[in-house]
GROMACS .gro file of C-alpha atoms in nm:
model
  192
    1MET     CA    1  16.969 -18.490  13.869
    2ASP     CA    2  16.751 -18.253  13.674
    3GLN     CA    3  16.467 -18.429  13.806
    4THR     CA    4  16.561 -18.401  14.166
    5ALA     CA    5  16.609 -18.033  14.123
    6ALA     CA    6  16.266 -18.001  13.971
    7GLU     CA    7  16.112 -18.198  14.265
    8GLU     CA    8  16.304 -17.976  14.541
    9GLN     CA    9  16.168 -17.666  14.354
   10VAL     CA   10  15.807 -17.789  14.359
   11SER     CA   11  15.829 -17.907  14.723
   12SER     CA   12  15.987 -17.579  14.806
   13PHE     CA   13  15.689 -17.382  14.634
   14LEU     CA   14  15.427 -17.608  14.804
   15ASP     CA   15  15.588 -17.559  15.154
   16GLY     CA   16  15.598 -17.199  15.102
   17ALA     CA   17  15.243 -17.180  14.976
   18GLY     CA   18  15.124 -17.391  15.261
   19ARG     CA   19  15.304 -17.163  15.502
   20ARG     CA   20  15.135 -16.846  15.365
   21PHE     CA   21  14.804 -17.027  15.376
   22GLN     CA   22  14.840 -17.119  15.711
   23HIS     CA   23  14.955 -16.771  15.816
   24TYR     CA   24  14.646 -16.615  15.664
   25VAL     CA   25  14.423 -16.904  15.830
   26ASP     CA   26  14.574 -16.817  16.169
   27LYS     CA   27  14.501 -16.450  16.123
   28THR     CA   28  14.126 -16.535  16.109
   29THR     CA   29  14.117 -16.687  16.452
   30VAL     CA   30  14.023 -16.339  16.621
   31TRP     CA   31  13.747 -16.277  16.371
   32VAL     CA   32  13.497 -16.504  16.509
   33LYS     CA   33  13.176 -16.330  16.372
   34THR     CA   34  13.333 -16.274  16.033
   35ARG     CA   35  13.437 -16.633  16.007
   36TRP     CA   36  13.094 -16.766  16.067
   37ILE     CA   37  12.936 -16.483  15.848
   38SER     CA   38  13.164 -16.617  15.563
   39LEU     CA   39  13.042 -16.972  15.627
   40LEU     CA   40  12.688 -16.839  15.604
   41VAL     CA   41  12.744 -16.665  15.291
   42LEU     CA   42  12.910 -16.965  15.127
   43MET     CA   43  12.639 -17.199  15.249
   44ILE     CA   44  12.388 -16.940  15.093
   45ALA     CA   45  12.583 -16.931  14.763
   46TYR     CA   46  12.583 -17.336  14.779
   47GLY     CA   47  12.193 -17.343  14.826
   48ILE     CA   48  12.137 -17.101  14.533
   49ARG     CA   49  12.374 -17.307  14.310
   50VAL     CA   50  12.191 -17.621  14.395
   51TYR     CA   51  11.858 -17.445  14.342
   52MET     CA   52  11.953 -17.308  14.003
   53VAL     CA   53  12.091 -17.616  13.859
   54LYS     CA   54  11.815 -17.841  14.031
   55GLY     CA   55  12.042 -18.127  14.114
   56PHE     CA   56  12.336 -18.252  14.328
   57TYR     CA   57  12.082 -18.363  14.605
   58ILE     CA   58  12.319 -18.635  14.696
   59VAL     CA   59  12.618 -18.400  14.743
   60THR     CA   60  12.396 -18.178  14.945
   61TYR     CA   61  12.299 -18.477  15.177
   62GLY     CA   62  12.651 -18.583  15.205
   63LEU     CA   63  12.739 -18.215  15.304
   64GLY     CA   64  12.446 -18.208  15.577
   65ILE     CA   65  12.555 -18.551  15.730
   66TYR     CA   66  12.904 -18.416  15.752
   67MET     CA   67  12.799 -18.087  15.897
   68LEU     CA   68  12.587 -18.287  16.156
   69ASN     CA   69  12.897 -18.487  16.243
   70LEU     CA   70  13.079 -18.170  16.303
   71LEU     CA   71  12.802 -18.032  16.513
   72ILE     CA   72  12.784 -18.345  16.713
   73GLY     CA   73  13.179 -18.312  16.784
   74PHE     CA   74  13.141 -17.948  16.880
   75LEU     CA   75  12.876 -18.028  17.137
   76SER     CA   76  13.034 -18.317  17.281
   77PRO     CA   77  13.278 -18.302  17.571
   78ALA     CA   78  13.649 -18.403  17.504
   79VAL     CA   79  13.622 -18.664  17.775
   80ASP     CA   80  13.314 -18.847  17.771
   81PRO     CA   81  13.209 -18.907  18.141
   82GLU     CA   82  13.046 -19.232  18.068
   83THR     CA   83  13.358 -19.408  17.936
   84GLU     CA   84  13.626 -19.234  18.148
   85ASP     CA   85  13.703 -19.293  18.514
   86GLN     CA   86  13.507 -19.030  18.706
   87ASP     CA   87  13.831 -18.958  18.945
   88GLU     CA   88  14.027 -18.854  18.648
   89VAL     CA   89  13.958 -18.551  18.398
   90GLY     CA   90  13.596 -18.507  18.328
   91LEU     CA   91  13.292 -18.296  18.396
   92PRO     CA   92  13.198 -18.214  18.759
   93THR     CA   93  12.918 -18.447  18.880
   94ARG     CA   94  12.855 -18.294  19.211
   95GLU     CA   95  12.812 -17.941  19.336
   96SER     CA   96  13.106 -17.953  19.569
   97SER     CA   97  13.334 -18.099  19.304
   98GLU     CA   98  13.587 -17.876  19.138
   99PHE     CA   99  13.480 -17.650  18.863
  100ARG     CA  100  13.636 -17.756  18.524
  101PRO     CA  101  13.563 -17.557  18.211
  102PHE     CA  102  13.378 -17.754  17.920
  103THR     CA  103  13.632 -17.850  17.658
  104ARG     CA  104  13.500 -17.980  17.345
  105LYS     CA  105  13.574 -18.272  17.131
  106LEU     CA  106  13.608 -18.048  16.828
  107PRO     CA  107  13.704 -17.688  16.907
  108GLU     CA  108  13.526 -17.388  16.747
  109PHE     CA  109  13.805 -17.284  16.509
  110LYS     CA  110  13.856 -17.655  16.367
  111PHE     CA  111  13.454 -17.680  16.333
  112TRP     CA  112  13.469 -17.380  16.133
  113PHE     CA  113  13.754 -17.464  15.930
  114SER     CA  114  13.628 -17.826  15.833
  115ALA     CA  115  13.274 -17.686  15.764
  116ILE     CA  116  13.421 -17.406  15.526
  117ARG     CA  117  13.645 -17.686  15.357
  118ALA     CA  118  13.337 -17.910  15.309
  119VAL     CA  119  13.102 -17.638  15.157
  120LEU     CA  120  13.394 -17.540  14.921
  121ILE     CA  121  13.434 -17.878  14.816
  122SER     CA  122  13.056 -17.930  14.773
  123ILE     CA  123  13.047 -17.605  14.559
  124ILE     CA  124  13.344 -17.740  14.342
  125MET     CA  125  13.153 -18.078  14.318
  126THR     CA  126  12.847 -17.894  14.162
  127PHE     CA  127  13.047 -17.818  13.852
  128PHE     CA  128  13.104 -18.181  13.756
  129SER     CA  129  12.789 -18.368  13.630
  130CYS     CA  130  12.933 -18.720  13.748
  131PHE     CA  131  12.826 -18.604  14.104
  132ASP     CA  132  12.474 -18.536  14.005
  133LEU     CA  133  12.325 -18.876  14.090
  134PRO     CA  134  11.958 -18.924  14.031
  135VAL     CA  135  11.780 -18.960  14.361
  136PHE     CA  136  11.433 -18.884  14.485
  137TRP     CA  137  11.533 -18.577  14.715
  138PRO     CA  138  11.226 -18.589  14.942
  139ILE     CA  139  11.326 -18.916  15.103
  140LEU     CA  140  11.696 -18.790  15.153
  141LEU     CA  141  11.535 -18.472  15.326
  142ALA     CA  142  11.291 -18.680  15.540
  143TYR     CA  143  11.572 -18.913  15.631
  144PHE     CA  144  11.809 -18.628  15.703
  145ILE     CA  145  11.533 -18.441  15.926
  146ILE     CA  146  11.477 -18.774  16.119
  147LEU     CA  147  11.847 -18.819  16.174
  148VAL     CA  148  11.897 -18.437  16.314
  149ILE     CA  149  11.619 -18.519  16.552
  150LEU     CA  150  11.721 -18.829  16.680
  151THR     CA  151  12.073 -18.719  16.718
  152MET     CA  152  11.994 -18.392  16.886
  153LYS     CA  153  11.749 -18.576  17.118
  154ASP     CA  154  12.039 -18.810  17.225
  155ARG     CA  155  12.305 -18.513  17.272
  156VAL     CA  156  12.030 -18.322  17.482
  157ARG     CA  157  11.962 -18.630  17.686
  158HIS     CA  158  12.348 -18.667  17.743
  159MET     CA  159  12.388 -18.315  17.861
  160MET     CA  160  12.099 -18.339  18.099
  161LYS     CA  161  12.224 -18.667  18.251
  162HIS     CA  162  12.574 -18.527  18.280
  163LYS     CA  163  12.473 -18.172  18.386
  164TYR     CA  164  12.684 -17.973  18.144
  165LEU     CA  165  12.618 -17.696  17.891
  166PRO     CA  166  12.837 -17.674  17.598
  167PHE     CA  167  12.765 -17.293  17.560
  168SER     CA  168  12.910 -17.010  17.741
  169LEU     CA  169  12.663 -16.747  17.820
  170GLY     CA  170  12.903 -16.473  17.914
  171LYS     CA  171  13.037 -16.357  18.217
  172LYS     CA  172  12.809 -16.341  18.522
  173SER     CA  173  12.709 -15.993  18.635
  174TYR     CA  174  12.630 -15.928  18.991
  175GLY     CA  175  12.490 -15.584  18.931
  176ASP     CA  176  12.536 -15.320  19.195
  177CYS     CA  177  12.641 -15.545  19.483
  178ALA     CA  178  12.973 -15.615  19.315
  179LYS     CA  179  13.068 -15.227  19.252
  180VAL     CA  180  13.326 -15.074  19.471
  181ASP     CA  181  13.336 -14.691  19.554
  182VAL     CA  182  13.700 -14.573  19.542
  183PRO     CA  183  13.742 -14.288  19.781
  184GLY     CA  184  13.834 -13.969  19.575
  185SER     CA  185  13.731 -14.091  19.225
  186LYS     CA  186  13.551 -13.874  18.980
  187ALA     CA  187  13.245 -14.094  18.995
  188GLY     CA  188  13.220 -14.030  19.370
  189LYS     CA  189  13.236 -13.644  19.342
  190ASP     CA  190  12.971 -13.650  19.042
  191ASP     CA  191  12.708 -13.814  19.261
  192LYS     CA  192  12.725 -13.533  19.533
   0.00000   0.00000   0.00000
């Protein structure tokens, strides 16, 4: 009976900690630039750590492959036009077809959260020598660069074939032709 009470206390503590953690993670959704800057700072710290210990190249390679996989999910549409029926949901293929916003396979927040988690795990792994496997790092670097080039070439070809852009360049501005003069407003009186 004492063991069940202890298990309930541990379970209750973990549930509370999980809720608090999720609360703080949810608060970061509005701080997009801050989140990405924090990821950049963590990646720089990881790079400095790997440079200082002169090892853990296989961990770095694994982190790079994982980040590339996240990037592919971020750049890919949620519904691939090649595999889905064109009449259903998907990207518009003609000018006359209805506009549908680009929905990603991996949303921005999940991309950031997964990347932060991966970098933190990689930093922790650099403190354990069992992950410092002896490898010839130039071969890993060359293979990674070739993999990035081939993968991005395939993604760009897919974007061009299905005519979509995974980035929003902001709201269109139509300049002076969209401005409306309101009679009696201060702006109209200052011009005279």
